[in-house]
Coordinates of C-alpha atoms in Angstrom, one line a residue:
Chain A
M279 CA 1.2 23.4 -60.0
L280 CA 1.2 25.5 -56.8
I281 CA -2.0 27.4 -57.5
K282 CA -4.7 26.8 -60.0
L283 CA -8.0 28.6 -60.6
K284 CA -10.5 27.0 -62.8
N285 CA -13.4 29.2 -64.1
V286 CA -13.8 31.1 -60.9
N287 CA -16.8 33.4 -60.6
F288 CA -17.5 35.5 -57.6
T289 CA -20.2 38.0 -56.8
Y290 CA -20.4 40.1 -53.6
M291 CA -23.8 40.0 -51.9
S292 CA -25.1 37.6 -54.5
N293 CA -28.9 37.0 -54.6
T294 CA -29.5 40.5 -53.3
P295 CA -30.4 43.7 -55.2
L296 CA -26.9 45.0 -54.2
A297 CA -25.1 42.1 -56.0
Q298 CA -21.8 43.1 -57.5
R299 CA -19.9 40.9 -59.9
A300 CA -16.2 40.8 -58.8
L301 CA -14.6 37.9 -60.7
E302 CA -15.8 36.7 -64.1
N303 CA -14.6 33.3 -65.3
V304 CA -11.0 33.6 -64.1
S305 CA -8.6 30.8 -64.8
L306 CA -4.9 30.8 -64.2
S307 CA -2.0 28.7 -62.9
I308 CA 1.0 29.8 -60.9
S309 CA 4.0 27.5 -60.5
A310 CA 6.3 27.3 -57.6
G311 CA 9.1 29.9 -57.7
E312 CA 7.3 32.4 -60.0
F313 CA 7.3 36.2 -59.2
V314 CA 4.0 37.5 -60.5
G315 CA 3.0 41.1 -60.6
L316 CA -0.8 41.7 -60.4
I317 CA -2.0 45.0 -61.6
G318 CA -5.4 46.6 -62.4
P319 CA -7.4 49.7 -61.6
T320 CA -9.2 50.1 -58.3
G321 CA -12.2 47.7 -58.2
S322 CA -10.8 45.5 -61.0
G323 CA -10.9 42.4 -58.7
K324 CA -7.2 42.0 -57.6
S325 CA -8.0 41.9 -53.9
T326 CA -11.0 39.6 -54.5
L327 CA -8.7 37.3 -56.5
V328 CA -6.0 37.0 -53.9
Q329 CA -8.5 36.4 -51.1
H330 CA -9.6 33.3 -53.1
L331 CA -6.0 32.0 -53.0
N332 CA -6.1 31.3 -49.3
G333 CA -9.7 30.5 -48.7
L334 CA -10.7 33.8 -47.3
L335 CA -13.4 33.9 -50.0
E336 CA -14.9 30.9 -51.6
P337 CA -15.7 30.9 -55.3
L338 CA -19.4 31.1 -56.2
E339 CA -18.6 28.9 -59.2
G340 CA -15.4 27.2 -60.3
E341 CA -12.6 25.9 -58.1
V342 CA -9.3 26.9 -56.5
L343 CA -6.6 24.2 -56.2
I344 CA -3.5 24.5 -54.0
E345 CA -0.9 21.8 -54.9
G346 CA -3.6 20.0 -56.8
K347 CA -6.0 19.9 -53.9
K348 CA -9.3 21.7 -53.9
I349 CA -9.7 24.3 -51.1
G350 CA -12.6 23.3 -48.7
G351 CA -12.8 19.8 -50.0
E352 CA -9.3 18.1 -50.1
I353 CA -7.4 20.8 -48.2
S354 CA -8.7 22.8 -45.3
P355 CA -8.7 26.6 -45.4
L356 CA -6.6 26.6 -42.2
L357 CA -3.8 24.6 -43.9
V358 CA -4.1 26.7 -47.0
R359 CA -3.5 29.9 -45.0
Q360 CA -0.2 28.5 -43.8
K361 CA 0.9 27.7 -47.3
I362 CA -0.3 30.9 -48.9
G363 CA 0.7 33.9 -46.7
L364 CA -1.3 37.1 -47.3
V365 CA 0.2 40.5 -46.4
F366 CA -2.5 43.1 -46.5
Q367 CA -2.1 46.8 -47.2
F368 CA -0.5 48.7 -44.4
P369 CA 0.1 45.5 -42.5
E370 CA 1.9 47.4 -39.7
S371 CA -1.5 48.6 -38.5
Q372 CA -2.0 44.9 -37.4
L373 CA 1.0 44.8 -35.1
F374 CA -0.2 44.7 -31.6
E375 CA 2.2 42.9 -29.2
E376 CA 4.6 44.4 -26.7
T377 CA 7.7 43.1 -28.5
V378 CA 8.7 42.2 -32.0
F379 CA 9.3 38.6 -30.9
K380 CA 5.8 38.1 -29.5
D381 CA 4.2 39.7 -32.5
I382 CA 6.0 37.4 -35.0
A383 CA 5.4 34.4 -32.7
F384 CA 1.6 35.0 -32.3
G385 CA 0.4 32.9 -35.2
L386 CA 2.8 30.0 -34.3
R387 CA 1.6 30.0 -30.7
N388 CA -2.0 29.8 -31.8
L389 CA -1.1 26.8 -33.8
G390 CA 0.5 25.2 -30.7
Y391 CA 4.2 25.0 -31.8
P392 CA 6.7 24.2 -29.0
D393 CA 8.8 27.1 -27.7
D394 CA 12.1 26.1 -29.2
E395 CA 10.7 25.7 -32.7
I396 CA 8.9 29.1 -32.3
E397 CA 12.3 30.7 -31.5
G398 CA 14.0 29.2 -34.5
R399 CA 11.2 30.3 -36.8
V400 CA 11.1 33.8 -35.5
R401 CA 14.9 34.1 -35.9
K402 CA 14.7 32.8 -39.5
A403 CA 11.7 35.1 -40.3
L404 CA 13.6 38.2 -39.1
A405 CA 16.7 37.2 -41.0
M406 CA 14.5 36.8 -44.1
V407 CA 13.5 40.5 -43.9
G408 CA 17.0 41.6 -43.0
L409 CA 16.4 42.5 -39.3
D410 CA 18.9 41.4 -36.7
Y411 CA 17.3 39.0 -34.1
F412 CA 19.1 40.3 -31.0
E413 CA 18.8 43.9 -32.0
F414 CA 15.0 43.7 -32.6
K415 CA 13.4 40.8 -30.7
D416 CA 12.8 42.8 -27.5
R417 CA 11.9 46.1 -29.0
S418 CA 8.3 47.4 -29.1
P419 CA 7.1 47.3 -32.7
F420 CA 5.8 50.8 -32.2
T421 CA 9.3 52.3 -31.8
L422 CA 10.4 51.1 -35.3
S423 CA 10.5 53.1 -38.5
G424 CA 7.8 52.7 -41.1
G425 CA 9.9 50.4 -43.2
E426 CA 11.0 48.3 -40.2
M427 CA 7.4 48.0 -38.9
R428 CA 6.3 46.8 -42.3
R429 CA 9.1 44.2 -42.4
V430 CA 8.2 42.9 -39.0
A431 CA 4.6 42.5 -40.2
I432 CA 5.9 40.5 -43.3
A433 CA 8.1 38.4 -41.0
G434 CA 5.0 37.4 -39.0
V435 CA 3.6 35.9 -42.2
L436 CA 7.0 34.4 -43.2
A437 CA 7.2 32.7 -39.8
M438 CA 4.4 30.4 -40.9
N439 CA 6.8 29.1 -43.5
P440 CA 4.5 29.7 -46.5
S441 CA 5.2 28.4 -50.0
C442 CA 3.8 31.6 -51.5
L443 CA 3.7 35.1 -50.3
V444 CA 1.0 37.4 -51.6
L445 CA 1.5 41.1 -50.9
D446 CA -1.0 43.9 -51.4
E447 CA 0.9 47.2 -52.1
P448 CA 3.8 46.4 -49.8
T449 CA 5.6 49.7 -50.4
S450 CA 2.8 52.2 -50.5
G451 CA 3.4 55.2 -48.2
L452 CA 7.1 54.2 -47.6
D453 CA 10.0 56.5 -48.4
S454 CA 12.6 55.6 -50.9
I455 CA 14.8 53.8 -48.3
G456 CA 12.0 51.8 -46.9
T457 CA 10.8 50.9 -50.4
R458 CA 14.3 49.8 -51.4
E459 CA 14.6 47.6 -48.3
I460 CA 11.3 45.8 -48.9
I461 CA 12.0 45.3 -52.6
S462 CA 15.5 44.0 -52.2
H463 CA 14.3 41.4 -49.7
L464 CA 11.4 40.3 -51.9
E465 CA 13.9 39.9 -54.8
R466 CA 16.2 37.8 -52.6
L467 CA 13.5 35.6 -51.1
N468 CA 12.3 34.7 -54.6
R469 CA 15.7 34.2 -56.1
E470 CA 17.5 32.5 -53.2
E471 CA 14.8 30.8 -51.2
G472 CA 12.6 30.0 -54.2
L473 CA 9.6 31.6 -52.5
T474 CA 6.7 32.2 -54.9
I475 CA 5.6 35.8 -54.8
I476 CA 2.5 37.5 -56.0
L477 CA 2.8 41.3 -55.8
I478 CA -0.2 43.7 -56.1
S479 CA 1.0 47.1 -57.0
H480 CA -0.1 50.4 -58.5
D481 CA 3.6 51.2 -59.3
M482 CA 4.3 50.1 -62.8
D483 CA 8.0 50.7 -62.4
E484 CA 8.1 48.4 -59.4
V485 CA 6.2 45.7 -61.2
A486 CA 8.4 45.9 -64.3
H487 CA 11.5 45.7 -62.2
L488 CA 10.5 42.8 -60.0
A489 CA 8.1 40.5 -61.8
S490 CA 8.8 37.8 -64.4
R491 CA 5.1 37.6 -65.3
V492 CA 2.4 40.3 -65.2
I493 CA -1.3 39.7 -64.8
V494 CA -3.6 42.6 -65.7
M495 CA -7.1 42.6 -64.3
N496 CA -9.9 44.8 -65.5
E497 CA -13.6 44.6 -64.5
G498 CA -13.2 41.2 -62.9
K499 CA -11.5 39.6 -65.9
I500 CA -7.9 38.8 -66.8
E501 CA -7.0 41.2 -69.6
F502 CA -3.3 40.2 -70.1
D503 CA -1.1 37.5 -68.6
D504 CA 2.4 37.6 -70.1
S505 CA 6.0 38.7 -69.6
P506 CA 6.5 42.3 -68.4
R507 CA 8.0 43.3 -71.8
R508 CA 5.0 42.1 -73.8
V509 CA 2.4 43.5 -71.3
F510 CA 4.0 46.9 -71.0
S511 CA 4.3 47.2 -74.8
Q512 CA 0.5 47.5 -74.8
K513 CA 0.6 51.2 -74.0
S514 CA -2.8 52.3 -75.4
D515 CA -4.7 49.3 -73.9
L516 CA -3.2 49.9 -70.5
L517 CA -3.9 53.6 -70.5
K518 CA -7.4 53.0 -71.6
I519 CA -8.2 50.9 -68.5
G520 CA -6.6 53.4 -66.2
L521 CA -3.2 51.9 -65.8
D522 CA 0.1 53.2 -67.0
I523 CA 3.5 52.0 -68.3
P524 CA 6.8 52.3 -66.6
Q525 CA 8.4 55.8 -66.9
F526 CA 11.3 54.7 -69.0
T527 CA 9.0 52.8 -71.3
S528 CA 7.0 56.0 -71.7
L529 CA 10.2 57.8 -72.7
L530 CA 11.0 55.2 -75.3
F531 CA 7.6 55.5 -76.8
M532 CA 8.1 59.3 -77.1
L533 CA 11.5 58.8 -78.6
K534 CA 10.2 56.4 -81.2
E535 CA 7.4 58.8 -82.1
G536 CA 10.1 61.5 -82.4
G537 CA 12.0 59.4 -85.0
L538 CA 14.6 57.6 -82.8
D539 CA 15.0 53.9 -83.5
V540 CA 14.7 52.5 -80.0
P541 CA 13.2 49.3 -78.6
L542 CA 10.1 50.0 -76.5
A543 CA 9.8 47.7 -73.6
L544 CA 12.9 48.4 -71.5
F545 CA 12.7 49.3 -67.8
E546 CA 16.2 49.4 -66.2
L547 CA 18.3 52.5 -66.2
N548 CA 21.3 50.9 -67.8
E549 CA 19.5 49.1 -70.6
V550 CA 17.5 52.2 -71.4
K551 CA 20.7 54.3 -71.5
N552 CA 22.5 51.8 -73.7
A553 CA 19.5 51.6 -76.1
I554 CA 19.4 55.4 -76.4
V555 CA 23.1 55.7 -76.9
S556 CA 23.2 53.2 -79.7
A557 CA 20.1 54.7 -81.4
L558 CA 21.8 58.1 -81.3
E559 CA 25.0 56.7 -82.7
R560 CA 23.1 55.1 -85.5
R561 CA 21.5 58.4 -86.3
F562 CA 24.7 60.3 -86.4
S563 CA 26.8 57.8 -88.3
Chain B
M243 CA 0.9 84.3 -46.2
I244 CA 1.6 81.5 -43.8
K245 CA 4.5 82.5 -41.6
I246 CA 6.3 79.9 -39.6
S247 CA 8.7 81.3 -37.1
N248 CA 11.1 79.2 -35.0
L249 CA 8.6 76.4 -34.8
T250 CA 9.5 73.5 -32.5
H251 CA 7.2 70.6 -31.8
A252 CA 7.8 67.9 -29.2
Y253 CA 5.6 64.9 -28.8
K254 CA 5.4 64.0 -25.1
Q255 CA 6.0 60.4 -24.2
A256 CA 5.7 58.8 -20.8
D257 CA 9.2 59.7 -19.6
H258 CA 10.7 61.9 -22.4
A259 CA 9.8 64.0 -25.4
I260 CA 10.5 63.4 -29.0
V261 CA 11.3 66.5 -31.0
A262 CA 9.5 66.2 -34.3
L263 CA 10.2 69.7 -35.5
D264 CA 13.3 71.6 -34.5
D265 CA 13.3 75.4 -34.8
I266 CA 11.7 75.7 -38.3
S267 CA 11.2 79.0 -40.0
L268 CA 9.5 79.3 -43.4
D269 CA 7.2 81.6 -45.4
I270 CA 4.5 80.2 -47.6
H271 CA 3.4 82.9 -50.0
E272 CA 0.0 83.3 -51.7
G273 CA -0.3 81.5 -55.0
E274 CA 2.7 79.3 -54.4
F275 CA 2.9 75.6 -55.1
I276 CA 5.3 74.1 -52.6
V277 CA 6.2 70.4 -52.3
F278 CA 7.6 68.9 -49.1
V279 CA 9.7 65.7 -49.4
G280 CA 11.7 63.7 -46.8
R281 CA 11.8 60.2 -45.4
N282 CA 9.3 58.7 -43.1
G283 CA 9.5 60.4 -39.7
S284 CA 11.3 63.5 -41.0
G285 CA 8.5 65.8 -39.7
K286 CA 6.6 66.6 -42.9
S287 CA 3.2 65.5 -41.6
T288 CA 3.7 67.1 -38.2
L289 CA 4.5 70.4 -40.0
A290 CA 1.4 70.0 -42.2
K291 CA -0.8 69.7 -39.1
H292 CA 0.6 72.9 -37.8
L293 CA -0.5 74.9 -40.8
N294 CA -4.2 74.8 -39.8
G295 CA -3.8 74.5 -36.1
L296 CA -4.5 70.7 -35.7
L297 CA -1.3 70.9 -33.7
T298 CA -0.1 73.9 -31.9
P299 CA 3.6 74.9 -31.4
T300 CA 5.6 73.7 -28.4
K301 CA 7.8 76.8 -29.1
G302 CA 7.6 79.4 -31.8
T303 CA 4.6 80.5 -33.9
V304 CA 2.6 79.7 -37.0
E305 CA 0.6 82.7 -38.4
V306 CA -2.0 82.3 -41.1
D307 CA -2.6 85.8 -42.7
G308 CA -1.4 87.2 -39.4
M309 CA -3.5 85.0 -37.1
G310 CA -1.5 82.9 -34.7
T311 CA -2.6 79.2 -34.4
H312 CA -1.6 79.2 -30.7
L313 CA -4.7 81.4 -29.9
E314 CA -7.9 79.3 -29.6
E315 CA -10.0 82.2 -30.9
N316 CA -8.2 82.2 -34.2
L317 CA -8.6 78.5 -35.0
W318 CA -12.1 78.7 -36.6
K319 CA -10.9 81.3 -39.1
V320 CA -7.6 79.6 -39.7
R321 CA -9.3 76.3 -40.6
Q322 CA -11.6 78.1 -43.1
R323 CA -8.5 79.4 -44.8
V324 CA -6.4 76.3 -44.7
G325 CA -8.0 73.1 -46.0
M326 CA -6.4 69.7 -45.4
I327 CA -6.5 66.5 -47.5
F328 CA -5.1 63.2 -46.2
Q329 CA -3.9 60.0 -47.7
N330 CA -7.0 57.8 -47.4
P331 CA -10.1 59.2 -49.2
D332 CA -12.3 56.7 -47.4
N333 CA -11.6 58.3 -44.0
Q334 CA -12.6 61.8 -45.3
I335 CA -16.0 61.2 -46.7
V336 CA -18.9 61.5 -44.2
A337 CA -22.1 61.6 -46.2
T338 CA -23.9 59.1 -48.3
I339 CA -24.4 61.3 -51.3
V340 CA -21.5 63.1 -53.0
E341 CA -23.0 66.5 -53.0
E342 CA -24.1 66.2 -49.4
D343 CA -20.6 65.4 -48.5
V344 CA -19.3 68.5 -50.3
A345 CA -22.0 70.6 -48.6
F346 CA -21.0 69.4 -45.1
G347 CA -18.3 72.0 -44.6
P348 CA -20.2 75.1 -45.8
E349 CA -23.3 74.0 -43.9
N350 CA -21.2 74.0 -40.7
L351 CA -20.0 77.5 -41.6
G352 CA -23.7 78.6 -41.6
I353 CA -23.6 79.7 -45.3
P354 CA -27.1 80.4 -46.7
Q355 CA -28.7 77.6 -48.7
G356 CA -28.6 79.3 -52.1
E357 CA -24.9 80.0 -51.8
I358 CA -24.2 76.4 -50.6
R359 CA -25.7 75.1 -53.8
E360 CA -23.5 77.4 -55.8
R361 CA -20.3 76.5 -53.8
V362 CA -21.0 72.7 -54.1
D363 CA -21.5 72.9 -57.8
D364 CA -18.4 75.1 -58.3
A365 CA -16.3 72.8 -56.1
L366 CA -17.4 69.7 -57.9
K367 CA -16.9 71.4 -61.3
S368 CA -13.3 72.3 -60.5
V369 CA -12.5 68.7 -59.7
H370 CA -14.5 67.5 -62.7
M371 CA -17.0 65.5 -60.6
L372 CA -20.2 67.5 -61.2
E373 CA -21.8 64.6 -63.1
Y374 CA -21.3 62.4 -60.0
A375 CA -23.1 64.9 -57.6
R376 CA -26.0 62.4 -56.9
F377 CA -23.8 59.3 -56.6
E378 CA -23.1 57.3 -53.5
P379 CA -19.4 57.8 -52.6
H380 CA -18.8 54.0 -52.3
L381 CA -19.5 53.6 -56.0
L382 CA -16.6 55.8 -56.9
S383 CA -13.0 54.9 -57.6
G384 CA -10.2 55.9 -55.3
G385 CA -9.2 58.9 -57.5
Q386 CA -12.8 60.0 -57.7
K387 CA -13.3 59.8 -54.0
Q388 CA -10.1 61.8 -53.3
R389 CA -11.4 64.4 -55.8
V390 CA -14.7 64.6 -53.9
A391 CA -12.7 65.0 -50.6
I392 CA -10.8 67.9 -52.3
A393 CA -14.2 69.4 -53.5
G394 CA -15.4 69.2 -49.9
V395 CA -12.4 71.4 -48.8
L396 CA -12.8 73.7 -51.8
A397 CA -16.4 74.4 -50.9
M398 CA -15.1 76.1 -47.8
K399 CA -13.2 78.5 -50.1
P400 CA -9.8 78.0 -48.6
K401 CA -6.9 80.2 -49.7
Y402 CA -4.5 77.4 -48.8
L403 CA -4.7 73.7 -49.6
I404 CA -2.5 71.3 -47.7
L405 CA -2.3 67.7 -49.1
D406 CA -0.5 65.0 -47.2
E407 CA 0.3 62.2 -49.7
P408 CA -3.0 62.4 -51.5
T409 CA -2.0 60.0 -54.3
S410 CA -0.2 57.3 -52.4
M411 CA -3.2 54.9 -52.2
L412 CA -4.5 55.6 -55.7
D413 CA -4.1 53.6 -59.0
P414 CA -2.3 55.3 -61.9
R415 CA -5.3 57.0 -63.3
G416 CA -6.4 58.2 -59.9
K417 CA -2.9 59.6 -59.4
R418 CA -3.0 61.4 -62.7
E419 CA -6.5 62.8 -62.0
V420 CA -5.7 64.1 -58.6
L421 CA -2.3 65.6 -59.6
E422 CA -3.9 67.4 -62.6
T423 CA -6.7 68.7 -60.4
I424 CA -4.2 70.1 -57.8
R425 CA -2.0 71.8 -60.5
K426 CA -5.1 73.4 -62.1
L427 CA -6.4 74.7 -58.8
N428 CA -3.1 76.3 -58.3
S429 CA -2.5 77.7 -61.8
E430 CA -6.1 78.6 -62.8
Q431 CA -7.7 79.5 -59.5
G432 CA -4.7 80.8 -57.6
V433 CA -5.1 78.4 -54.6
T434 CA -1.9 78.1 -52.6
V435 CA -0.9 74.5 -52.6
V436 CA 1.3 72.6 -50.1
L437 CA 1.8 69.0 -51.2
I438 CA 3.6 66.3 -49.2
T439 CA 4.8 63.4 -51.3
H440 CA 7.3 60.6 -51.7
S441 CA 6.9 60.7 -55.5
M442 CA 9.6 62.9 -57.0
D443 CA 7.8 63.1 -60.3
E444 CA 5.1 65.1 -58.4
A445 CA 7.8 67.4 -57.0
I446 CA 9.0 68.6 -60.4
Y447 CA 5.8 70.7 -61.0
A448 CA 6.3 72.8 -57.8
D449 CA 7.6 76.4 -57.6
R450 CA 9.7 75.3 -54.6
V451 CA 10.7 71.9 -53.2
V452 CA 11.4 71.8 -49.5
A453 CA 13.3 68.8 -48.1
M454 CA 13.0 67.9 -44.4
D455 CA 15.2 65.6 -42.4
C456 CA 15.2 64.9 -38.6
G457 CA 12.8 67.7 -38.0
S458 CA 14.7 70.4 -39.9
I459 CA 14.5 72.0 -43.3
V460 CA 17.7 71.0 -45.1
L461 CA 17.0 72.3 -48.6
D462 CA 14.5 74.8 -50.1
A463 CA 14.9 75.6 -53.8
P464 CA 13.1 75.5 -57.1
P465 CA 13.0 72.0 -58.6
R466 CA 15.8 72.5 -61.1
E467 CA 18.3 73.7 -58.4
F468 CA 16.9 71.3 -55.8
F469 CA 17.6 68.2 -57.9
D470 CA 21.2 69.5 -58.6
E471 CA 22.1 68.8 -55.0
T472 CA 22.6 65.2 -55.6
K473 CA 25.0 64.6 -52.8
L474 CA 22.8 66.0 -50.1
L475 CA 19.7 64.3 -51.5
K476 CA 21.4 61.0 -51.4
E477 CA 22.4 61.5 -47.8
I478 CA 18.8 62.2 -46.8
G479 CA 17.4 59.3 -48.9
I480 CA 15.7 61.2 -51.7
N481 CA 15.8 59.8 -55.2
L482 CA 16.2 61.9 -58.4
P483 CA 13.2 61.8 -60.7
P484 CA 13.8 59.1 -63.3
A485 CA 14.3 61.6 -66.2
A486 CA 17.0 63.5 -64.2
L487 CA 18.7 60.2 -63.3
L488 CA 18.8 59.1 -67.0
S489 CA 19.9 62.5 -68.3
R490 CA 22.8 62.4 -65.8
E491 CA 23.8 59.0 -67.1
L492 CA 23.6 60.2 -70.7
K493 CA 25.8 63.2 -69.9
K494 CA 28.4 60.8 -68.6
E495 CA 28.4 59.4 -72.2
S496 CA 29.4 62.9 -73.2
Y497 CA 26.1 63.9 -74.7
D498 CA 25.6 67.6 -74.3
L499 CA 22.2 67.7 -72.7
K500 CA 20.6 70.2 -70.5
K501 CA 19.3 68.5 -67.4
A502 CA 15.7 67.3 -67.8
L503 CA 13.3 66.8 -64.9
S504 CA 10.3 65.3 -66.7
I505 CA 10.2 62.4 -69.2
E506 CA 8.5 64.7 -71.8
E507 CA 11.3 67.2 -71.5
L508 CA 14.0 64.6 -71.9
A509 CA 12.3 63.1 -74.9
G510 CA 12.1 66.6 -76.5
T511 CA 15.8 67.2 -75.8
L512 CA 17.0 63.8 -77.2
C513 CA 14.9 64.0 -80.3
S514 CA 16.2 67.5 -81.2
L515 CA 19.9 66.5 -80.8
N516 CA 21.9 66.9 -83.9

């Protein structure tokens, strides 16, 4: 098991009058190679949860195990941070070096890697996000488009060769082209490189399309943890906690209420079209 | 009316200039709901900053109710009439209590105390946040904070409200709340709305959708006609709203559908087929 949380409790500013409970008895396991979508309303504990995965926060109670080893005891937070790469919201705001190469190499240099290994890793990281090494290595990060800047920031995390990539809203604020670029690379990294991915998103369509498992958080607790089809069939529960269902799923719910015999939890254009066509054919035959 | 005439904006770099807006002309009429779309770097946000004089033209003019933004002496009045809302609500809230934050603008305008009270209550009421008047902003959700930021602008009684991706950092409920608030301000209170967004399902509610690309306006039409221009939209990287995409696919299967823009509309059409 790559990641295991056992009965994790966390409270911000505990033992003060301002104490705020953020995680309540959270247990979950994530295996290598999974693509997990993590959704929940603002303040539901998603960011607190992922900061536990790489030792940025320590549980008040319970434990977090990475590859079976307890963070802080059997494995140091420093090593955990190389294994679990965290990409924050708007990561491009953390670019600071003169060139793309130097920016991606920054973490590796701090860890004392030799020059030739750094070059190899930077090359590979850029390739993983679909940017050409020779075209981009000497450019200033600040001359890149929004989508490119964000991919460089992700490459900086990939260069550490993590087993798991955690991304907090990686497409927010990007246009449709930038969004598509990021999404297609995440899909490929998961499918072809076997990289485990945990994606936090407020975009239900994006999560339905990408994830093979969806975890729903609400008020510090895990509300659902199941396949996208099962989770997004829970329309009323999701709406009640301030979430939503994918747009095509909404359409299918409306069609069903309107008397068309369609399945509910479909997300992709073609499968939705086919389901509607066959429901209409049945109705007219 | 906001009248934009031959507006060019160049950002000066060390050794050259980058043209962000290239000879733009556009009228924004009172009571309209206009949505601006376009890829990152197309000039939308630069244009928005011209509408209340945060930027001033390199060439051309922007006039708000006849007042040019290039004249320093007009800026105070221009900014009372044109309110701006940005992406991140956390950067727009200055006070430690919701109602004090909303009062900040009118206080600076030197409005008498009694009227400030009235304006703050009215503004909070119109974004459905009156019951949170005494709350500390950090206890609110993203959507609630963004609505407080909108109330802060409304308390200045602007005629025009410019919103630059106001929902992009919000969760689904926050998005719904903010979008509903904006639509109501426009339809019930007659506030002119200019909304910049990447989300095409927000564009379908506009009177006009304006697409920008490389600093120019490439399309300006009501949503139904706008989303008919599929070839041009594809070239400039703009997706169709999901309902329009699906209704186009169904048409290919020779179903006689009129094009739908929203999911509700498409559901209605499909259920009434016979």
